[in-house]
Amino acid sequence: MLYLNVPPMRLVNYLIDSPAMRIVGYDYLGDLKIVLSESLEDGNPAIDRDELVTWRRGSSHLINLSCHAMGPPTPRLAKSSHVRLPMIARRGVPRDSNPQRREHRLRGVGLGSVGPHRYREIKTPHGGHGSSMEVAMAVEETSLVAAAPAQSPLAAMMGQLVRGTHVSQAISVMARLGVADVLADGPQPVAEIARQVGAHDSALYRMLRALGDVGVVTELDDRWFALTPLGALLRSDVPGSLRAWATMIGMPFHRYSWTDLYETVRTGEPAFDRVYGTQFFDYLAEHPEDAAIFDTAMVAISTNEAASIIEAYDFGRFGTIVDVGGGRGGLLTPILSANPHLRGVLFDTPTVVSGAPGELSRAGVSNRCRVVSGDFFDSVPEGGDAYLLSNVIHSWDDDQAVTILRTCRAAMADTACLLIAETVLPQGRQPSPAKLADVGMLVLSTGGRERTEAEFRAVLDRAGLRLVRIVPSSGRFDLVEAVPHARS
């Protein structure tokens, strides 16, 4: 794999259709990852060199990747571009050849024309060894002129990290307004988008223009905008939708507490309690509109994680699952759907589960799922073969977590199993998104935290449970499996 240090807020949503290479994604800082395939149709490539030409706004820039092919390369050209930086695929040729150039208009997948950008194919004779292939990204039209020297890479990266809060807030506003739903059927002029979502024309244009630079939308001619595959995740009606979560991140009840992180780091006291004068869940109980936004976001997170959890763990060995703190059934519903013999009990506070029957009915599992309301600090329903706690334990300090686990243990038979679906912090120094999520718990909750395997083991042991194993999934959550101490 070859890594190119590319400014993370620009290079997104590219596809290259070539038997020689493909873009596979971006790492945590947004660096572009390109994989060279093991073989071309007529030979094997070997990387000769890679070169990054820095760029800045308003200039034209190149990122060149050159490799030598052991036979005549036959790559096909990139077929799509979803943002303002079009992909240009070019076959290099020997200096003494006469390339024949052809221009092709780029078209976005499902979007129609994405603007006046073009890419060029340079036809080359089928030479032997030493012919080269280049892949270039160009800003603006097809002018391929290297940029003037830009600020240092470290300064550019730090600047983008510092401005990350501006990006997340703009994305949250776009999600809350429902802009992605308006653009679902194709590009629209900003005046029409503003009319449909109830926004100010000029202000909305300025925000969407900025989001075009991070790949969420594409700005077209005459103040038109199109949705990108990245931005499509903010639609309400797509699998894996992040609209509810993105909306919550920018809401005042969530955002304001982060502004007090300084005092939290100085004192160790949760920011939310200090800013609002009450604890997080007590606040939600008194503010139903914010509580509804939070609940919807939690349902979306559970639903999005469900597929990876179901793939990772065999729920089919149980007869009845009790989902403790299960919200409106975002995780339990797909588990029941995937296991037709399974029965479920959905348990949460009265306010939360009030909306669950409709969700269960729409999913066709209401005849196999009982809805029970209560407080998991006091008791939980008995009779389950498995007790599931998804995204629950991390909201509480160790003593409160032990209390919740003890109430589960009291309801469990000695043959039952307890499952905690949460992110497990790595024990060492390896990168993990759970670390930033843990800072979020520091800000929002009174004692809540993400935990390592050792920390999970400790609270489970205090509750009379023994950690058996941690089952990783392909998503954000792992499954911590525990059984009563009484079981040998």
Short mmCIF file of N, CA and C in Angstrom, two decimals, residues 63-211:
data_model
loop_
_atom_site.label_atom_id
_atom_site.label_comp_id
_atom_site.label_asym_id
_atom_site.label_seq_id
_atom_site.Cartn_x
_atom_site.Cartn_y
_atom_site.Cartn_z
N ILE A 63 -1.15 15.64 -7.81
CA ILE A 63 -0.55 14.60 -6.99
C ILE A 63 -0.17 13.50 -7.97
N ASN A 64 1.11 13.25 -8.12
CA ASN A 64 1.57 12.30 -9.12
C ASN A 64 2.02 11.00 -8.48
N LEU A 65 1.56 9.92 -9.01
CA LEU A 65 2.03 8.61 -8.61
C LEU A 65 2.53 7.93 -9.87
N SER A 66 3.81 7.61 -9.90
CA SER A 66 4.36 6.96 -11.08
C SER A 66 4.78 5.55 -10.74
N CYS A 67 4.56 4.65 -11.61
CA CYS A 67 5.06 3.29 -11.41
C CYS A 67 5.47 2.74 -12.77
N HIS A 68 6.35 1.79 -12.76
CA HIS A 68 6.77 1.13 -13.98
C HIS A 68 6.01 -0.17 -14.14
N ALA A 69 5.58 -0.43 -15.32
CA ALA A 69 4.91 -1.69 -15.61
C ALA A 69 5.86 -2.61 -16.35
N MET A 70 5.82 -3.88 -16.00
CA MET A 70 6.69 -4.85 -16.64
C MET A 70 6.16 -5.29 -17.99
N GLY A 71 5.01 -4.81 -18.34
CA GLY A 71 4.43 -5.09 -19.65
C GLY A 71 3.60 -3.90 -20.05
N PRO A 72 2.94 -3.93 -21.18
CA PRO A 72 2.14 -2.78 -21.62
C PRO A 72 0.93 -2.58 -20.71
N PRO A 73 0.87 -1.46 -19.97
CA PRO A 73 -0.27 -1.24 -19.08
C PRO A 73 -1.53 -0.96 -19.87
N THR A 74 -2.65 -1.41 -19.35
CA THR A 74 -3.93 -1.19 -20.02
C THR A 74 -4.98 -0.69 -19.04
N PRO A 75 -4.70 0.38 -18.32
CA PRO A 75 -5.70 0.86 -17.37
C PRO A 75 -6.88 1.52 -18.07
N ARG A 76 -8.05 1.37 -17.45
CA ARG A 76 -9.21 2.12 -17.92
C ARG A 76 -9.26 3.42 -17.13
N LEU A 77 -9.91 4.41 -17.71
CA LEU A 77 -9.91 5.72 -17.08
C LEU A 77 -10.91 5.81 -15.93
N ALA A 78 -10.64 6.75 -15.05
CA ALA A 78 -11.59 7.02 -13.97
C ALA A 78 -12.92 7.41 -14.58
N LYS A 79 -13.99 6.92 -13.98
CA LYS A 79 -15.30 7.17 -14.57
C LYS A 79 -16.15 8.16 -13.78
N SER A 80 -15.73 8.51 -12.59
CA SER A 80 -16.62 9.38 -11.83
C SER A 80 -15.87 10.33 -10.93
N SER A 81 -16.49 11.45 -10.67
CA SER A 81 -15.95 12.43 -9.73
C SER A 81 -17.14 13.07 -9.04
N HIS A 82 -17.09 13.13 -7.72
CA HIS A 82 -18.24 13.60 -6.99
C HIS A 82 -18.03 14.95 -6.32
N VAL A 83 -16.84 15.51 -6.41
CA VAL A 83 -16.60 16.82 -5.84
C VAL A 83 -15.87 17.68 -6.84
N ARG A 84 -15.46 18.89 -6.42
CA ARG A 84 -14.90 19.83 -7.38
C ARG A 84 -13.51 19.46 -7.84
N LEU A 85 -12.86 18.50 -7.22
CA LEU A 85 -11.52 18.12 -7.64
C LEU A 85 -11.62 16.90 -8.54
N PRO A 86 -11.67 17.06 -9.84
CA PRO A 86 -11.90 15.91 -10.70
C PRO A 86 -10.68 15.00 -10.78
N MET A 87 -10.93 13.73 -10.97
CA MET A 87 -9.86 12.77 -11.15
C MET A 87 -9.39 12.80 -12.60
N ILE A 88 -8.11 12.80 -12.81
CA ILE A 88 -7.55 12.72 -14.16
C ILE A 88 -6.65 11.52 -14.21
N ALA A 89 -6.92 10.59 -15.09
CA ALA A 89 -6.05 9.42 -15.25
C ALA A 89 -5.30 9.59 -16.55
N ARG A 90 -4.00 9.39 -16.51
CA ARG A 90 -3.20 9.65 -17.70
C ARG A 90 -2.16 8.56 -17.88
N ARG A 91 -2.06 8.03 -19.04
CA ARG A 91 -1.06 7.05 -19.39
C ARG A 91 0.19 7.76 -19.87
N GLY A 92 1.30 7.61 -19.15
CA GLY A 92 2.55 8.24 -19.57
C GLY A 92 3.11 7.58 -20.81
N VAL A 93 3.88 8.30 -21.60
CA VAL A 93 4.43 7.76 -22.85
C VAL A 93 5.90 8.13 -22.95
N PRO A 94 6.68 7.41 -23.74
CA PRO A 94 8.07 7.79 -23.97
C PRO A 94 8.16 9.18 -24.58
N ARG A 95 9.26 9.87 -24.34
CA ARG A 95 9.42 11.25 -24.79
C ARG A 95 9.33 11.39 -26.31
N ASP A 96 9.75 10.36 -27.06
CA ASP A 96 9.79 10.51 -28.51
C ASP A 96 8.51 10.04 -29.19
N SER A 97 7.47 9.76 -28.44
CA SER A 97 6.22 9.31 -29.05
C SER A 97 5.30 10.50 -29.32
N ASN A 98 4.24 10.27 -30.04
CA ASN A 98 3.27 11.31 -30.38
C ASN A 98 1.91 10.93 -29.80
N PRO A 99 1.63 11.35 -28.60
CA PRO A 99 0.36 10.96 -27.98
C PRO A 99 -0.83 11.60 -28.69
N GLN A 100 -1.89 10.90 -28.73
CA GLN A 100 -3.14 11.41 -29.25
C GLN A 100 -4.05 11.66 -28.06
N ARG A 101 -4.46 12.90 -27.90
CA ARG A 101 -5.23 13.25 -26.71
C ARG A 101 -6.72 13.26 -27.03
N ARG A 102 -7.45 12.76 -26.08
CA ARG A 102 -8.90 12.85 -26.18
C ARG A 102 -9.44 13.37 -24.86
N GLU A 103 -10.47 14.21 -24.92
CA GLU A 103 -11.06 14.74 -23.71
C GLU A 103 -12.44 14.12 -23.51
N HIS A 104 -12.76 13.89 -22.27
CA HIS A 104 -14.05 13.30 -21.93
C HIS A 104 -14.66 14.10 -20.78
N ARG A 105 -15.92 14.37 -20.86
CA ARG A 105 -16.57 15.10 -19.77
C ARG A 105 -16.84 14.14 -18.62
N LEU A 106 -16.49 14.58 -17.41
CA LEU A 106 -16.75 13.77 -16.23
C LEU A 106 -18.23 13.80 -15.90
N ARG A 107 -18.73 12.69 -15.48
CA ARG A 107 -20.11 12.62 -15.03
C ARG A 107 -20.14 11.90 -13.69
N GLY A 108 -20.91 12.43 -12.74
CA GLY A 108 -21.01 11.79 -11.44
C GLY A 108 -21.98 10.64 -11.50
N VAL A 109 -21.74 9.66 -10.69
CA VAL A 109 -22.63 8.50 -10.65
C VAL A 109 -23.99 8.94 -10.10
N GLY A 110 -25.03 8.79 -10.90
CA GLY A 110 -26.36 9.14 -10.48
C GLY A 110 -26.61 10.63 -10.33
N LEU A 111 -25.67 11.44 -10.74
CA LEU A 111 -25.83 12.88 -10.52
C LEU A 111 -25.95 13.67 -11.82
N GLY A 112 -25.72 13.03 -12.94
CA GLY A 112 -25.61 13.79 -14.18
C GLY A 112 -24.29 14.52 -14.21
N SER A 113 -24.22 15.58 -14.98
CA SER A 113 -22.97 16.32 -15.07
C SER A 113 -22.65 16.99 -13.75
N VAL A 114 -21.42 16.92 -13.33
CA VAL A 114 -21.01 17.59 -12.10
C VAL A 114 -20.27 18.88 -12.39
N GLY A 115 -20.41 19.39 -13.59
CA GLY A 115 -19.75 20.66 -13.89
C GLY A 115 -18.87 20.54 -15.12
N PRO A 116 -18.15 21.57 -15.43
CA PRO A 116 -17.40 21.62 -16.68
C PRO A 116 -16.03 20.94 -16.61
N HIS A 117 -15.79 20.13 -15.60
CA HIS A 117 -14.49 19.49 -15.46
C HIS A 117 -14.33 18.39 -16.52
N ARG A 118 -13.11 18.18 -16.94
CA ARG A 118 -12.82 17.15 -17.94
C ARG A 118 -11.61 16.35 -17.50
N TYR A 119 -11.52 15.14 -18.01
CA TYR A 119 -10.28 14.41 -17.82
C TYR A 119 -9.72 14.06 -19.19
N ARG A 120 -8.45 13.75 -19.23
CA ARG A 120 -7.78 13.45 -20.49
C ARG A 120 -7.20 12.05 -20.48
N GLU A 121 -7.33 11.41 -21.58
CA GLU A 121 -6.67 10.13 -21.77
C GLU A 121 -5.59 10.34 -22.82
N ILE A 122 -4.38 9.92 -22.52
CA ILE A 122 -3.30 10.00 -23.50
C ILE A 122 -3.04 8.61 -24.02
N LYS A 123 -3.38 8.38 -25.26
CA LYS A 123 -3.16 7.07 -25.86
C LYS A 123 -1.68 6.87 -26.12
N THR A 124 -1.20 5.73 -25.83
CA THR A 124 0.22 5.46 -26.01
C THR A 124 0.40 4.15 -26.76
N PRO A 125 1.46 4.06 -27.57
CA PRO A 125 1.74 2.78 -28.21
C PRO A 125 2.00 1.73 -27.15
N HIS A 126 1.71 0.49 -27.45
CA HIS A 126 1.98 -0.58 -26.51
C HIS A 126 3.47 -0.85 -26.49
N GLY A 127 4.16 -0.06 -25.70
CA GLY A 127 5.59 -0.23 -25.59
C GLY A 127 5.94 -1.39 -24.69
N GLY A 128 7.22 -1.58 -24.51
CA GLY A 128 7.66 -2.68 -23.66
C GLY A 128 7.95 -2.18 -22.27
N HIS A 129 9.06 -2.65 -21.73
CA HIS A 129 9.41 -2.29 -20.38
C HIS A 129 9.67 -0.79 -20.29
N GLY A 130 9.37 -0.24 -19.12
CA GLY A 130 9.72 1.16 -18.87
C GLY A 130 8.61 2.14 -19.18
N SER A 131 7.52 1.70 -19.81
CA SER A 131 6.41 2.64 -19.97
C SER A 131 5.84 2.93 -18.59
N SER A 132 5.32 4.12 -18.41
CA SER A 132 4.90 4.51 -17.07
C SER A 132 3.44 4.90 -17.06
N MET A 133 2.90 4.94 -15.87
CA MET A 133 1.51 5.33 -15.70
C MET A 133 1.46 6.39 -14.62
N GLU A 134 0.68 7.44 -14.81
CA GLU A 134 0.54 8.48 -13.81
C GLU A 134 -0.93 8.63 -13.46
N VAL A 135 -1.18 8.93 -12.22
CA VAL A 135 -2.51 9.30 -11.79
C VAL A 135 -2.41 10.69 -11.19
N ALA A 136 -3.28 11.59 -11.59
CA ALA A 136 -3.17 12.97 -11.10
C ALA A 136 -4.52 13.45 -10.61
N MET A 137 -4.51 14.23 -9.54
CA MET A 137 -5.67 14.97 -9.10
C MET A 137 -5.44 16.42 -9.52
N ALA A 138 -6.43 17.04 -10.09
CA ALA A 138 -6.28 18.44 -10.48
C ALA A 138 -7.40 19.26 -9.86
N VAL A 139 -7.06 20.45 -9.39
CA VAL A 139 -8.04 21.37 -8.86
C VAL A 139 -8.50 22.28 -10.00
N GLU A 140 -9.79 22.63 -9.96
CA GLU A 140 -10.40 23.42 -11.01
C GLU A 140 -10.38 22.64 -12.32
N GLU A 141 -10.38 23.27 -13.45
CA GLU A 141 -10.56 22.63 -14.73
C GLU A 141 -9.49 21.58 -15.03
N THR A 142 -8.86 21.67 -16.17
CA THR A 142 -7.86 20.67 -16.53
C THR A 142 -6.47 21.27 -16.59
N SER A 143 -6.32 22.45 -16.01
CA SER A 143 -5.00 23.05 -15.95
C SER A 143 -4.13 22.26 -14.99
N LEU A 144 -3.00 21.75 -15.48
CA LEU A 144 -2.14 20.89 -14.68
C LEU A 144 -0.85 21.61 -14.35
N VAL A 145 -0.96 22.70 -13.60
CA VAL A 145 0.19 23.51 -13.23
C VAL A 145 0.40 23.38 -11.74
N ALA A 146 1.61 23.03 -11.33
CA ALA A 146 1.89 22.85 -9.91
C ALA A 146 1.67 24.14 -9.14
N ALA A 147 1.24 24.01 -7.89
CA ALA A 147 0.93 25.18 -7.08
C ALA A 147 2.20 25.86 -6.58
N ALA A 148 2.03 27.10 -6.22
CA ALA A 148 3.11 27.82 -5.55
C ALA A 148 3.30 27.22 -4.17
N PRO A 149 4.46 27.42 -3.57
CA PRO A 149 4.69 26.84 -2.25
C PRO A 149 3.61 27.25 -1.27
N ALA A 150 3.12 26.28 -0.52
CA ALA A 150 2.06 26.52 0.45
C ALA A 150 2.65 26.54 1.85
N GLN A 151 1.78 26.74 2.86
CA GLN A 151 2.25 26.72 4.23
C GLN A 151 2.74 25.32 4.58
N SER A 152 3.47 25.21 5.67
CA SER A 152 4.05 23.92 6.02
C SER A 152 2.95 22.89 6.23
N PRO A 153 3.23 21.61 5.89
CA PRO A 153 2.21 20.57 6.09
C PRO A 153 1.70 20.49 7.52
N LEU A 154 2.59 20.66 8.50
CA LEU A 154 2.15 20.58 9.89
C LEU A 154 1.20 21.73 10.23
N ALA A 155 1.51 22.92 9.76
CA ALA A 155 0.64 24.07 10.02
C ALA A 155 -0.71 23.88 9.34
N ALA A 156 -0.69 23.35 8.12
CA ALA A 156 -1.94 23.11 7.41
C ALA A 156 -2.79 22.07 8.14
N MET A 157 -2.14 21.01 8.60
CA MET A 157 -2.88 19.96 9.31
C MET A 157 -3.44 20.49 10.62
N MET A 158 -2.64 21.24 11.37
CA MET A 158 -3.13 21.78 12.63
C MET A 158 -4.29 22.75 12.40
N GLY A 159 -4.17 23.56 11.35
CA GLY A 159 -5.26 24.47 11.03
C GLY A 159 -6.56 23.75 10.76
N GLN A 160 -6.47 22.64 10.04
CA GLN A 160 -7.67 21.87 9.73
C GLN A 160 -8.23 21.19 10.97
N LEU A 161 -7.37 20.70 11.84
CA LEU A 161 -7.85 20.10 13.08
C LEU A 161 -8.56 21.13 13.95
N VAL A 162 -8.00 22.33 14.05
CA VAL A 162 -8.60 23.38 14.87
C VAL A 162 -9.95 23.79 14.31
N ARG A 163 -10.05 23.84 12.98
CA ARG A 163 -11.32 24.23 12.36
C ARG A 163 -12.32 23.10 12.28
N GLY A 164 -11.98 21.94 12.80
CA GLY A 164 -12.89 20.79 12.73
C GLY A 164 -14.23 21.06 13.37
N THR A 165 -14.25 21.86 14.43
CA THR A 165 -15.52 22.18 15.08
C THR A 165 -16.44 22.96 14.15
N HIS A 166 -15.85 23.81 13.28
CA HIS A 166 -16.68 24.55 12.33
C HIS A 166 -17.32 23.61 11.32
N VAL A 167 -16.54 22.63 10.87
CA VAL A 167 -17.06 21.67 9.90
C VAL A 167 -18.19 20.84 10.51
N SER A 168 -17.97 20.32 11.72
CA SER A 168 -19.00 19.48 12.33
C SER A 168 -20.28 20.27 12.59
N GLN A 169 -20.14 21.55 12.95
CA GLN A 169 -21.34 22.35 13.18
C GLN A 169 -22.10 22.59 11.88
N ALA A 170 -21.38 22.86 10.80
CA ALA A 170 -22.04 23.06 9.51
C ALA A 170 -22.72 21.78 9.04
N ILE A 171 -22.07 20.65 9.23
CA ILE A 171 -22.68 19.37 8.86
C ILE A 171 -23.94 19.12 9.69
N SER A 172 -23.87 19.46 10.97
CA SER A 172 -25.04 19.28 11.83
C SER A 172 -26.22 20.13 11.36
N VAL A 173 -25.95 21.37 10.97
CA VAL A 173 -27.01 22.24 10.47
C VAL A 173 -27.60 21.69 9.18
N MET A 174 -26.74 21.20 8.29
CA MET A 174 -27.22 20.61 7.05
C MET A 174 -28.11 19.41 7.34
N ALA A 175 -27.72 18.60 8.33
CA ALA A 175 -28.52 17.43 8.70
C ALA A 175 -29.85 17.85 9.31
N ARG A 176 -29.79 18.80 10.21
CA ARG A 176 -31.02 19.23 10.90
C ARG A 176 -32.02 19.85 9.93
N LEU A 177 -31.53 20.61 8.95
CA LEU A 177 -32.42 21.22 7.96
C LEU A 177 -33.01 20.20 6.99
N GLY A 178 -32.34 19.08 6.80
CA GLY A 178 -32.81 18.09 5.84
C GLY A 178 -32.38 18.38 4.41
N VAL A 179 -31.25 19.05 4.24
CA VAL A 179 -30.78 19.41 2.90
C VAL A 179 -30.51 18.17 2.06
N ALA A 180 -29.95 17.13 2.67
CA ALA A 180 -29.63 15.92 1.90
C ALA A 180 -30.89 15.27 1.35
N ASP A 181 -31.98 15.32 2.08
CA ASP A 181 -33.24 14.76 1.58
C ASP A 181 -33.74 15.54 0.37
N VAL A 182 -33.56 16.85 0.39
CA VAL A 182 -33.98 17.68 -0.75
C VAL A 182 -33.16 17.34 -1.99
N LEU A 183 -31.88 17.04 -1.79
CA LEU A 183 -30.99 16.76 -2.93
C LEU A 183 -30.99 15.29 -3.34
N ALA A 184 -31.81 14.48 -2.69
CA ALA A 184 -31.78 13.04 -2.95
C ALA A 184 -32.10 12.70 -4.40
N ASP A 185 -32.97 13.49 -5.04
CA ASP A 185 -33.38 13.19 -6.42
C ASP A 185 -32.53 13.88 -7.47
N GLY A 186 -31.53 14.65 -7.04
CA GLY A 186 -30.67 15.30 -8.01
C GLY A 186 -30.33 16.73 -7.62
N PRO A 187 -29.45 17.37 -8.39
CA PRO A 187 -29.01 18.74 -8.08
C PRO A 187 -30.18 19.73 -8.04
N GLN A 188 -30.01 20.75 -7.21
CA GLN A 188 -31.02 21.79 -7.06
C GLN A 188 -30.33 23.14 -6.92
N PRO A 189 -30.98 24.23 -7.38
CA PRO A 189 -30.43 25.57 -7.11
C PRO A 189 -30.60 25.89 -5.64
N VAL A 190 -29.69 26.67 -5.09
CA VAL A 190 -29.72 26.93 -3.66
C VAL A 190 -30.99 27.64 -3.25
N ALA A 191 -31.57 28.46 -4.14
CA ALA A 191 -32.82 29.15 -3.80
C ALA A 191 -33.94 28.15 -3.54
N GLU A 192 -33.98 27.08 -4.33
CA GLU A 192 -35.01 26.06 -4.16
C GLU A 192 -34.74 25.24 -2.90
N ILE A 193 -33.48 24.93 -2.64
CA ILE A 193 -33.13 24.20 -1.42
C ILE A 193 -33.56 25.00 -0.20
N ALA A 194 -33.23 26.31 -0.22
CA ALA A 194 -33.58 27.18 0.90
C ALA A 194 -35.09 27.25 1.10
N ARG A 195 -35.83 27.31 0.00
CA ARG A 195 -37.29 27.36 0.10
C ARG A 195 -37.84 26.11 0.76
N GLN A 196 -37.31 24.96 0.37
CA GLN A 196 -37.86 23.71 0.88
C GLN A 196 -37.49 23.44 2.34
N VAL A 197 -36.31 23.89 2.77
CA VAL A 197 -35.90 23.60 4.16
C VAL A 197 -36.15 24.77 5.09
N GLY A 198 -36.62 25.90 4.55
CA GLY A 198 -36.91 27.06 5.40
C GLY A 198 -35.67 27.80 5.86
N ALA A 199 -34.75 28.04 4.94
CA ALA A 199 -33.49 28.70 5.29
C ALA A 199 -33.32 29.98 4.48
N HIS A 200 -32.35 30.79 4.88
CA HIS A 200 -32.01 32.04 4.19
C HIS A 200 -31.14 31.69 2.98
N ASP A 201 -31.54 32.15 1.82
CA ASP A 201 -30.88 31.78 0.56
C ASP A 201 -29.37 32.03 0.61
N SER A 202 -28.97 33.26 0.90
CA SER A 202 -27.55 33.61 0.86
C SER A 202 -26.75 32.89 1.94
N ALA A 203 -27.31 32.81 3.16
CA ALA A 203 -26.60 32.14 4.25
C ALA A 203 -26.43 30.66 3.96
N LEU A 204 -27.47 30.04 3.41
CA LEU A 204 -27.37 28.62 3.08
C LEU A 204 -26.32 28.39 1.99
N TYR A 205 -26.28 29.30 1.01
CA TYR A 205 -25.27 29.16 -0.05
C TYR A 205 -23.86 29.20 0.52
N ARG A 206 -23.61 30.14 1.42
CA ARG A 206 -22.26 30.26 1.97
C ARG A 206 -21.87 29.02 2.77
N MET A 207 -22.83 28.44 3.49
CA MET A 207 -22.51 27.24 4.25
C MET A 207 -22.28 26.04 3.33
N LEU A 208 -23.14 25.85 2.33
CA LEU A 208 -22.97 24.73 1.41
C LEU A 208 -21.71 24.87 0.57
N ARG A 209 -21.36 26.10 0.22
CA ARG A 209 -20.11 26.34 -0.51
C ARG A 209 -18.92 25.83 0.30
N ALA A 210 -18.93 26.10 1.60
CA ALA A 210 -17.85 25.61 2.46
C ALA A 210 -17.87 24.09 2.58
N LEU A 211 -19.05 23.51 2.68
CA LEU A 211 -19.14 22.06 2.77
C LEU A 211 -18.75 21.38 1.46
#
